CSV table of C-alpha atoms and ligand atoms in Angstrom, one decimal:
chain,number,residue,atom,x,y,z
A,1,UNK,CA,-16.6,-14.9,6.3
A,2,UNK,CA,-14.6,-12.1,8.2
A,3,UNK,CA,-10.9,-12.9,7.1
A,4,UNK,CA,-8.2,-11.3,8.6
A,5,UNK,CA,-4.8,-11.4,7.1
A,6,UNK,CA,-1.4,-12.3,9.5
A,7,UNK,CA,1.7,-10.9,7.5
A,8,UNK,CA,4.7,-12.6,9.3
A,9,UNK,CA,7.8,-10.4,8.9
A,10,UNK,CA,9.2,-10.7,12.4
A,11,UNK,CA,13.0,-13.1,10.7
A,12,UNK,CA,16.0,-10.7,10.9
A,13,UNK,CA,16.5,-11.4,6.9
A,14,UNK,CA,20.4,-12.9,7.4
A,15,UNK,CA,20.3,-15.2,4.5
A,16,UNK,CA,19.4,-12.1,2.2
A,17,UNK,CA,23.2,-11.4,3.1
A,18,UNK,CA,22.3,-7.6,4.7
A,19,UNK,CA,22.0,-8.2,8.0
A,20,UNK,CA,25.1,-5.6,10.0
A,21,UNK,CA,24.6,-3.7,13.3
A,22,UNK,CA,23.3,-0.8,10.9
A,23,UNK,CA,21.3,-2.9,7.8
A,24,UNK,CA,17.5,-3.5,8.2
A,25,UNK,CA,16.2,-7.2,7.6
A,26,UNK,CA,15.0,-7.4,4.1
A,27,UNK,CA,11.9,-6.9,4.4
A,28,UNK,CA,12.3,-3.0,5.1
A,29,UNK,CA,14.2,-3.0,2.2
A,30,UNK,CA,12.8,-1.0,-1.1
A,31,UNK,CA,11.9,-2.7,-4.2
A,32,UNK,CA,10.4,-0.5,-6.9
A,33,UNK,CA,10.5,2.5,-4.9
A,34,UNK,CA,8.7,0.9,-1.8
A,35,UNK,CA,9.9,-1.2,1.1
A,36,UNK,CA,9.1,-5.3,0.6
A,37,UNK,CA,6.7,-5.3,3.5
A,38,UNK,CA,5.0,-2.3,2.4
A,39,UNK,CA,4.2,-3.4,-0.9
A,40,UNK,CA,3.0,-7.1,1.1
A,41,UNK,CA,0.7,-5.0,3.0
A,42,UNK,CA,-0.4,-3.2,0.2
A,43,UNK,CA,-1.7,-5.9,-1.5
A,44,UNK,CA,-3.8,-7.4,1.2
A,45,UNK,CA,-4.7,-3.8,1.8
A,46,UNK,CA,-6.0,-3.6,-2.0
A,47,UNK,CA,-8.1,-7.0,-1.7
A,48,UNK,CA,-11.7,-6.4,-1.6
A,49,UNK,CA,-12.3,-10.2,0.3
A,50,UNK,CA,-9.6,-8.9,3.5
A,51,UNK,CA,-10.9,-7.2,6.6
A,52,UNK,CA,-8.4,-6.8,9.0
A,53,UNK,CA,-4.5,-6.9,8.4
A,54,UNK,CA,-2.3,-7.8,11.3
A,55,UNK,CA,1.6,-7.5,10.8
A,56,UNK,CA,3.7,-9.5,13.0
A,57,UNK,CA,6.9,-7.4,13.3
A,58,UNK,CA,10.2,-7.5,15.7
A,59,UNK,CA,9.3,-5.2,18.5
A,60,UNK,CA,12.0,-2.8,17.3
A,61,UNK,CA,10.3,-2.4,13.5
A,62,UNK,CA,6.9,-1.4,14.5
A,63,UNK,CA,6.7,2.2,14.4
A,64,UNK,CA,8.6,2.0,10.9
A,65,UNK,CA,5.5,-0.5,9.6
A,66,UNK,CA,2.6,1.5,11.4
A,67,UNK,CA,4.1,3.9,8.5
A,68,UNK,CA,3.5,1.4,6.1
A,69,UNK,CA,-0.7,1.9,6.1
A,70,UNK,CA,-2.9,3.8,8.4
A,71,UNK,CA,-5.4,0.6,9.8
A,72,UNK,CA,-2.8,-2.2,10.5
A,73,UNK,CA,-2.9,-3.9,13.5
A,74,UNK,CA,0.8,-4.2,15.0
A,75,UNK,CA,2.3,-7.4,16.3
A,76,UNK,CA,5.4,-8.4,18.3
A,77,UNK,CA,6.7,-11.3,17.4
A,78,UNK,CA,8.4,-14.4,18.6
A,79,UNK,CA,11.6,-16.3,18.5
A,80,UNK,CA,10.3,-18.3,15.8
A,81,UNK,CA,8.1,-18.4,12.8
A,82,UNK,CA,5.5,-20.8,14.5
A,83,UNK,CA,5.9,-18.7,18.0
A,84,UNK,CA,5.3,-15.4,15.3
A,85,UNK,CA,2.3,-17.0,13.9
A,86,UNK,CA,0.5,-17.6,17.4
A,87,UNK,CA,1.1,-14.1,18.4
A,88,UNK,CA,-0.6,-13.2,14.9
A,89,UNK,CA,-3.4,-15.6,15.8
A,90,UNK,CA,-3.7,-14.1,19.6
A,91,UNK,CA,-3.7,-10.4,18.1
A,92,UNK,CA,-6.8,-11.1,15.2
A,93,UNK,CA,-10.3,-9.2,16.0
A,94,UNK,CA,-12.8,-11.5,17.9
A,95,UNK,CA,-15.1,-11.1,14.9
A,96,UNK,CA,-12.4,-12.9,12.4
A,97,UNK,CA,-13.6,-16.3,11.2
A,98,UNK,CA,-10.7,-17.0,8.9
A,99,UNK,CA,-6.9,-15.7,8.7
A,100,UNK,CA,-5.1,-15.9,5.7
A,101,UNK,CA,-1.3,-16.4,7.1
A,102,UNK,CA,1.6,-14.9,5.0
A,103,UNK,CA,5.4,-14.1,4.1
A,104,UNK,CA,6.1,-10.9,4.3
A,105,UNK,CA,8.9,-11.8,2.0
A,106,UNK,CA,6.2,-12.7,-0.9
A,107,UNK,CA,5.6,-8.8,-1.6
A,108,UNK,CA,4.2,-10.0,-5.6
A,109,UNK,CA,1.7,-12.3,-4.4
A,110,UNK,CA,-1.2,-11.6,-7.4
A,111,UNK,CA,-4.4,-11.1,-5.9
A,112,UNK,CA,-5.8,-14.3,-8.0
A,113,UNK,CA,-3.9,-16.2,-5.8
A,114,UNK,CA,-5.4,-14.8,-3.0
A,115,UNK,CA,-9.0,-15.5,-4.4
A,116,UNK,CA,-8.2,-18.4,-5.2
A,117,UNK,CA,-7.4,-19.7,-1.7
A,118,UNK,CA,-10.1,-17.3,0.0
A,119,UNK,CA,-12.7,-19.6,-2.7
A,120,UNK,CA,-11.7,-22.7,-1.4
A,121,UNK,CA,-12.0,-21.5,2.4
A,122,UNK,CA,-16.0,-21.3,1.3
A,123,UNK,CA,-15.8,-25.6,1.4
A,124,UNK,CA,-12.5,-26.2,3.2
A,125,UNK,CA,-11.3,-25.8,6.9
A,126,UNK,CA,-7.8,-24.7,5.2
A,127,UNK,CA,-6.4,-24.1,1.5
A,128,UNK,CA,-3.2,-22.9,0.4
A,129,UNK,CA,-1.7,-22.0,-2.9
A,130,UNK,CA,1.1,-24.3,-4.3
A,131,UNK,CA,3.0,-25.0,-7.4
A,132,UNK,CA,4.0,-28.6,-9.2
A,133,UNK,CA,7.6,-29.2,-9.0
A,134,UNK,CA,9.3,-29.6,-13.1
A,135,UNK,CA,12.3,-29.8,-12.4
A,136,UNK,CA,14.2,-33.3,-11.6
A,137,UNK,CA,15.0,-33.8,-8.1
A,138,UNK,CA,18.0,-35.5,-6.8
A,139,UNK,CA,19.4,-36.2,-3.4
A,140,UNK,CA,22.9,-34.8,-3.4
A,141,UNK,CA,25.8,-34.7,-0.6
A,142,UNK,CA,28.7,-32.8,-0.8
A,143,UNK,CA,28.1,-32.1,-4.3
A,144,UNK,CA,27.3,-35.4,-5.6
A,145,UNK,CA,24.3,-36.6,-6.7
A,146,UNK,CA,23.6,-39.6,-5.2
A,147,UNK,CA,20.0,-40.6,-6.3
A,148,UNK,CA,17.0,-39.0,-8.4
A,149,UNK,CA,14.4,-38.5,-6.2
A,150,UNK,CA,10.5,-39.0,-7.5
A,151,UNK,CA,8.9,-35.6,-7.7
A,152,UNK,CA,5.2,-37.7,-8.0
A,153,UNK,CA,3.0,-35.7,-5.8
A,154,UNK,CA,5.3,-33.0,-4.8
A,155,UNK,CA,4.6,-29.4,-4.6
A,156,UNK,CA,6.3,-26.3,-3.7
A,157,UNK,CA,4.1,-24.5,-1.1
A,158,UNK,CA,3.5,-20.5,-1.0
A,159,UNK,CA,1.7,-18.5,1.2
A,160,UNK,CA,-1.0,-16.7,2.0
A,161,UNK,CA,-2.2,-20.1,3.5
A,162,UNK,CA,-5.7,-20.0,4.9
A,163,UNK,CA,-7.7,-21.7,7.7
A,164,UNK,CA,-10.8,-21.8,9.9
A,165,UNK,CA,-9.7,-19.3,12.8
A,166,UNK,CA,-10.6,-22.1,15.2
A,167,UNK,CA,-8.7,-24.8,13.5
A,168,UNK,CA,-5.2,-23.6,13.1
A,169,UNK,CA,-5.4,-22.2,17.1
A,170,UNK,CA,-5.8,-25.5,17.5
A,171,UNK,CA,-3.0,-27.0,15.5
A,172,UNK,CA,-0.7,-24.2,17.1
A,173,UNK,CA,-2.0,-25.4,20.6
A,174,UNK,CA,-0.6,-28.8,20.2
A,175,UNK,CA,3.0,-30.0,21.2
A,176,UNK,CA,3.9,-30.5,16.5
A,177,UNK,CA,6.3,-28.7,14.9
A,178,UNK,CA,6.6,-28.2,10.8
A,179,UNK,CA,8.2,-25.6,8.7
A,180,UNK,CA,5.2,-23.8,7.9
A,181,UNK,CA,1.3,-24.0,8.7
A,182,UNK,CA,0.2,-25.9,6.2
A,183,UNK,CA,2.5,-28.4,7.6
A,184,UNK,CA,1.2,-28.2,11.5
A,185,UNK,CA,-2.1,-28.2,10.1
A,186,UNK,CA,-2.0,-31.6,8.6
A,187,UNK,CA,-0.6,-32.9,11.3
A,188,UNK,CA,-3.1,-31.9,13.3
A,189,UNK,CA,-5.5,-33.9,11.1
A,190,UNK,CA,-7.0,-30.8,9.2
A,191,UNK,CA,-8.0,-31.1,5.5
A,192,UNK,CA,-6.6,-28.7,3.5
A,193,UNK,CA,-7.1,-28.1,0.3
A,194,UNK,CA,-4.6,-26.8,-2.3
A,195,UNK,CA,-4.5,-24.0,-5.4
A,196,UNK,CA,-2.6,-23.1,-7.8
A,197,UNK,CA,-0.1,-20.9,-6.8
A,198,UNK,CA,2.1,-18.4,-8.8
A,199,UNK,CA,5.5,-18.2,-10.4
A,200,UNK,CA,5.4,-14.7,-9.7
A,201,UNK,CA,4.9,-15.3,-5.6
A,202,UNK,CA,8.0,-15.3,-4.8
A,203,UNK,CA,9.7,-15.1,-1.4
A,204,UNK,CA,12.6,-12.8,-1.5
A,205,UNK,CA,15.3,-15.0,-0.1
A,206,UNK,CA,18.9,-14.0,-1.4
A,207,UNK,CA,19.9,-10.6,-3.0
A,208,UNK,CA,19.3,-11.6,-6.8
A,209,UNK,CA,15.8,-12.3,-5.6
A,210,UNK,CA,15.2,-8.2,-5.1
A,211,UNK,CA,16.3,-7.9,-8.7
A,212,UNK,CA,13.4,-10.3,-10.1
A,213,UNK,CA,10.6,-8.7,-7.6
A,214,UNK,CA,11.5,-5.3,-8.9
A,215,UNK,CA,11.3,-6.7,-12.3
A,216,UNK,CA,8.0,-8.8,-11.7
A,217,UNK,CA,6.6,-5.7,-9.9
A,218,UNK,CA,7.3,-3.2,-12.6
A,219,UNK,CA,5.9,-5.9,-15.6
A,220,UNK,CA,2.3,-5.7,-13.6
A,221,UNK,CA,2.8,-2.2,-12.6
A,222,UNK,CA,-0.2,0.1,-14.0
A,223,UNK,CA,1.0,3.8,-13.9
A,224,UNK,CA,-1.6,6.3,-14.3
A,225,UNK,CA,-1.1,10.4,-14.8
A,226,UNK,CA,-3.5,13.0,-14.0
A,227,UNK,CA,-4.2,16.6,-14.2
A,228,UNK,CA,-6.2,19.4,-12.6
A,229,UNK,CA,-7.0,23.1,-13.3
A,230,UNK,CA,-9.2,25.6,-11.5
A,231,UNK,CA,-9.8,29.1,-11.1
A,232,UNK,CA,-11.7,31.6,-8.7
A,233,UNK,CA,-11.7,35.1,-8.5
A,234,UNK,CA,-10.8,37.4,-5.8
A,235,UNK,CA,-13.7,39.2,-3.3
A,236,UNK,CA,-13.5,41.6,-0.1
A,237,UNK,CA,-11.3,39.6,2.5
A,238,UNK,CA,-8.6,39.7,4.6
A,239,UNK,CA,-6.7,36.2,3.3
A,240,UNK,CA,-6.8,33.4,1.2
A,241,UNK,CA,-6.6,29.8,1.9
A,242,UNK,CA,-4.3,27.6,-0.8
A,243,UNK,CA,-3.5,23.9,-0.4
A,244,UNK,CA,-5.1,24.5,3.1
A,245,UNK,CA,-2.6,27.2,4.7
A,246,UNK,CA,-4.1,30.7,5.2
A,247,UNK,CA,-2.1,33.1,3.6
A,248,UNK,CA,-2.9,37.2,4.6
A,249,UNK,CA,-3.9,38.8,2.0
A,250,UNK,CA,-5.9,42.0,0.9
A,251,UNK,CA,-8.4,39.9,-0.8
A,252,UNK,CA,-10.4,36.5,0.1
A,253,UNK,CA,-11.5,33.8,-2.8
A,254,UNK,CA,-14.8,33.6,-4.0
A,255,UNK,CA,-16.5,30.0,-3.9
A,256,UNK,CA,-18.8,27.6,-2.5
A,257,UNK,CA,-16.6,25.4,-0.4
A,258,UNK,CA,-13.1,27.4,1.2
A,259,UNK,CA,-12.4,28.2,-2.3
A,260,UNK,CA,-8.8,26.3,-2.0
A,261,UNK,CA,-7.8,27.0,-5.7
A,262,UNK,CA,-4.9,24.7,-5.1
A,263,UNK,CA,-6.5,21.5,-3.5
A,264,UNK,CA,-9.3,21.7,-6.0
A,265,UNK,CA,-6.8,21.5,-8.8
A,266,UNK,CA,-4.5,18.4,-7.3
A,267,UNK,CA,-7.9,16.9,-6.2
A,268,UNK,CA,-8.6,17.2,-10.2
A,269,UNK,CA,-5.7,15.8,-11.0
A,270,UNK,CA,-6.4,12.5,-8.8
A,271,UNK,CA,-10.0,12.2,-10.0
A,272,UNK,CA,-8.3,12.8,-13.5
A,273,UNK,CA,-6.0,9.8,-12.9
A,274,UNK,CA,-8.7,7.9,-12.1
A,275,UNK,CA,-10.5,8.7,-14.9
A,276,UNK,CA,-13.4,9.3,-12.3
A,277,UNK,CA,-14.8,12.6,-13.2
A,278,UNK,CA,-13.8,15.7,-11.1
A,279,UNK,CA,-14.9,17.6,-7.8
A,280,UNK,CA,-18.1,19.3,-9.0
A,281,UNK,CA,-19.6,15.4,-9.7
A,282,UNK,CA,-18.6,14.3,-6.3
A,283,UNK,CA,-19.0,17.1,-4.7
A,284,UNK,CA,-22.5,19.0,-6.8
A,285,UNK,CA,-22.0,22.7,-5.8
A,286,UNK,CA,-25.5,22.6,-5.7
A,287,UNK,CA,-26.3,20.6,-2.4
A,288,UNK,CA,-25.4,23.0,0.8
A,289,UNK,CA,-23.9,21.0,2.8
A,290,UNK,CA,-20.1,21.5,0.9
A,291,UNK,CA,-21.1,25.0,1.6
A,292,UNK,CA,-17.7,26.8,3.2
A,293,UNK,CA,-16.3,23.6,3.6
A,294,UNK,CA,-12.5,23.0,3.8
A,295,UNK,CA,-11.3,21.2,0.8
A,296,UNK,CA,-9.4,18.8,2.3
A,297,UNK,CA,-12.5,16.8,2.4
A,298,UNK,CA,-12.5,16.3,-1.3
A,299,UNK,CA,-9.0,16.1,-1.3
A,300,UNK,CA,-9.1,13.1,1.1
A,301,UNK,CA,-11.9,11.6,-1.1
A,302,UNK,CA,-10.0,11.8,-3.8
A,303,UNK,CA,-7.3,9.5,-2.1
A,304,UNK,CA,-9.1,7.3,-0.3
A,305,UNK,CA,-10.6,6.4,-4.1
A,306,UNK,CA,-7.6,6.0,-5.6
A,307,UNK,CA,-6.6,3.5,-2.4
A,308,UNK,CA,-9.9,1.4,-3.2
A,309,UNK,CA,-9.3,1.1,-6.6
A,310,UNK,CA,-6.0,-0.2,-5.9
A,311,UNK,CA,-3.5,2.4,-6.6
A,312,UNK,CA,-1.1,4.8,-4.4
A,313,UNK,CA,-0.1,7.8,-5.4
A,314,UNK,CA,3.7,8.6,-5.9
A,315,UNK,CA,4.0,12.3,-6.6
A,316,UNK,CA,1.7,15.7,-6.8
A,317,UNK,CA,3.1,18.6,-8.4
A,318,UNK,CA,1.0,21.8,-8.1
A,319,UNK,CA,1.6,25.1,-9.5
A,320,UNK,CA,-0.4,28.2,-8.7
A,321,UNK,CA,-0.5,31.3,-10.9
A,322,UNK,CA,-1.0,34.6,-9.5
A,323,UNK,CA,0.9,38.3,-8.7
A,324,UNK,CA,0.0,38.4,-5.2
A,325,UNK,CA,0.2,36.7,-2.9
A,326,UNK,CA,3.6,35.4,-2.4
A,327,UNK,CA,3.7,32.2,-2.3
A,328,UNK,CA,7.3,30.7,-1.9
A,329,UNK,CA,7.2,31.6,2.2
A,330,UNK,CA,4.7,29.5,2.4
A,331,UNK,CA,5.4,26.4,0.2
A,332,UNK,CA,7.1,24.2,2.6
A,333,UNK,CA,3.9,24.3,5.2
A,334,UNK,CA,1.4,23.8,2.0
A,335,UNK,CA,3.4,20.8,1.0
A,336,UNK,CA,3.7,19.4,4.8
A,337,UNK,CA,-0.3,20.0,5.0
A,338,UNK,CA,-0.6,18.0,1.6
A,339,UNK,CA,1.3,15.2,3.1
A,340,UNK,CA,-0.6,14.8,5.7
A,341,UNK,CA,-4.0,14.7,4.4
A,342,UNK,CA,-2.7,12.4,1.8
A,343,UNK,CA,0.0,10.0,3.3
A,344,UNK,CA,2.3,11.2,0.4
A,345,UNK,CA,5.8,11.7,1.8
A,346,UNK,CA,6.7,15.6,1.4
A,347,UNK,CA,9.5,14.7,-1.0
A,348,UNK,CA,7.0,13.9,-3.4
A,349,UNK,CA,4.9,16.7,-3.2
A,350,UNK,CA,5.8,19.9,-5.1
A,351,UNK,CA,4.2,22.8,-5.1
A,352,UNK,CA,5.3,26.0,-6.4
A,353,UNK,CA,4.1,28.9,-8.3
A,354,UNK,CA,4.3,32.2,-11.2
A,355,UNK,CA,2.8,35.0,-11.9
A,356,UNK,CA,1.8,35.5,-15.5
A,357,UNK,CA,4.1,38.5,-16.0
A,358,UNK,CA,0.9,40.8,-15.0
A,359,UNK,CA,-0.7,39.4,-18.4
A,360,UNK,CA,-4.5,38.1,-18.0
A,361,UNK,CA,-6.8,37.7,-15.6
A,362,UNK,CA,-4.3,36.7,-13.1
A,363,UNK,CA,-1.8,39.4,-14.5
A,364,UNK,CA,-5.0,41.9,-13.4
A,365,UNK,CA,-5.2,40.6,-9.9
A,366,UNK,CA,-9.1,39.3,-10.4
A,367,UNK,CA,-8.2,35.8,-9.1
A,368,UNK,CA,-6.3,32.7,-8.6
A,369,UNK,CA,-5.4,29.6,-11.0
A,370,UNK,CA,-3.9,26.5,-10.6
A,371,UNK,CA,-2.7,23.5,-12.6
A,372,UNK,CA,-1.7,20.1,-10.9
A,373,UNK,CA,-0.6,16.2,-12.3
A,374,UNK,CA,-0.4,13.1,-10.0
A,375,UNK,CA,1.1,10.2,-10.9
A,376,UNK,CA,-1.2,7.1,-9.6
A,377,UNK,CA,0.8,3.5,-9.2
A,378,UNK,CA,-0.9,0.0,-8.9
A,379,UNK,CA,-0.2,-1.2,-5.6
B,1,MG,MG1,-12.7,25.1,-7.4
């Protein structure tokens, strides 16, 4: 099975009650300190059974999502949801077998769910995930109930809603309409088979709905802290090289790799988070090939670990403690050079530094230390 997942975010979000010449639709809108569509992405991005993510977006919105995560594949999309969709479906890899179609509005969808309807896919041309309906149902008109309504073999239908690539081109193909796929696809004649969905899916629709994502986000939100420390001492050189800038100096650091005191000590701290042991275990000091290398490779490691393991990382904060050199000139371009080997915005990346008031081995100018935390969130 090579699935790939369609995340359909192309609506222009008026019912959330946003929508002026200067609002973004919804969906660009941040819950828990990270836009809706974002966090959808993310957790298709997180899911171990998803191969390929395409994000159908309004032509206008896609450099903003190609910001969202690094290997999305970037969709325009239509004037409706079902014209949307066939874009998606026109845009999937030629290797995809199955596609996994979604709200971007449903930015909580648990990854069970998304098992749950990738398991049935194994026996079933097409499953989605839906819920029983409780609650009585009436018809009503103009505030008047006129007549319960049986709720005997109803259910409320969610998304990510999957199907045989073939058979839902297909359905598209065809002159039916229906409010979502599931919908075309049995009137197309497919089987599909249904799963329990989740209260917690839901679909951000009106402005109070924000206010329970945030709170369902932050109830299954697993925040992690780490921290780094490392040292080297100072040999003949000309400069030294700290969170990958070189920096002039009388003196050069002594080490296997570039010696980046700095991005050894945030790479630490992500490893630390982890609880995944440290550089020296991924990296053994003893095998020649990390020999002068630039430490960004063990910082992006570090990252793209922490992205398989299903977290992001929302701040670093380094400091480095030494007399000489100075290193406020040149904290700005160390923290731009962070955020781009990490994909961390450069507001939430500190670095800074002290000298140990000439106390120590740092106070006698024989090296460099540095201490860092990162904070890891579940995505
Ligand atoms: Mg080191």
């Amino acid at each position: 099975m090579n699935i790939c997942a369609i995340i359909v975010a192309a609506g222009r979000g008026t019912r959330a009650g946003y929508l002026a010449d200067d609002a973004l639709p919804k969906q660009f809108r941040y819950i828990a300190g990270r836009p809706v569509l974002a966090r959808t992405i993310d957790r298709f991005a997180t899911h171990p059974a998803i191969d390929q993510i395409v994000v159908v977006t309004h032509p206008d919105h896609r450099e903003r999502v190609m910001g969202y995560h690094p290997d999305i594949i970037p969709c325009d999309g239509g004037h409706t949801r079902k014209a949307s969709v066939a874009n998606g479906l026109a845009a999937v890899p030629g290797d995809t077998t199955h596609v996994l179609i979604h709200d971007g509005a449903r930015p909580c969808v648990p990854h069970d769910v998304i098992d749950r309807v990738v398991d049935a896919l194994g026996s079933s041309p097409a499953a989605a995930p839906a819920l029983a309906v409780t609650d009585a149902l009436w018809h009503t008109e103009n505030r008047r109930a006129l007549a319960p309504a049986p709720r005997d073999h109803l259910a409320r239908a969610q998304t990510p809603q999957g199907f045989e690539i073939a058979a839902i081109r297909d359905a598209h193909a065809q002159q039916i309409d229906a409010d979502d796929d599931v919908g075309l696809a049995i009137r197309a004649g497919i089987d599909v088979t249904v799963v329990e969905g989740s209260e917690d899916n839901i679909k951000i629709t009106g402005p109070e709905d924000f206010a329970r994502a945030t709170r369902i986000l932050e109830n299954h939100m697993d925040i992690r802290t780490g921290t780094g420390f490392d040292v080297h001492r100072f040999t003949d050189g000309d400069g030294v090289i700290l969170c990958g800038v070189l920096i002039p100096h009388s003196a050069r650091l002594l080490g296997h790799s570039d010696a980046d005191v700095a991005m050894h000590a945030i790479t630490d701290a992500i490893y630390g988070a982890l609880a995944d042991g440290d550089i020296g275990q991924h990296f053994p000091p003893s095998d020649p090939q990390w020999k002068g290398a630039a430490s960004d490779i063990f910082l992006r490691h570090a990252v793209e670990l922490a992205k398989t393991r299903g977290f992001s990382i929302s701040n670093i904060d380094c400091t480095i403690l030494c007399e000489e050199p100075k290193i406020g000139p040149h904290a700005l371009a160390m923290r731009q050079n962070l955020a781009t080997i990490t994909g961390v915005s450069v507001e939430r990346i500190s670095v800074k530094a002290t000298t140990t008031e000439r106390l120590g081995f740092t106070g006698r100018k024989e090296g460099i230390a540095a201490q860092a935390a990162a904070t890891l969130i579940s995505t």
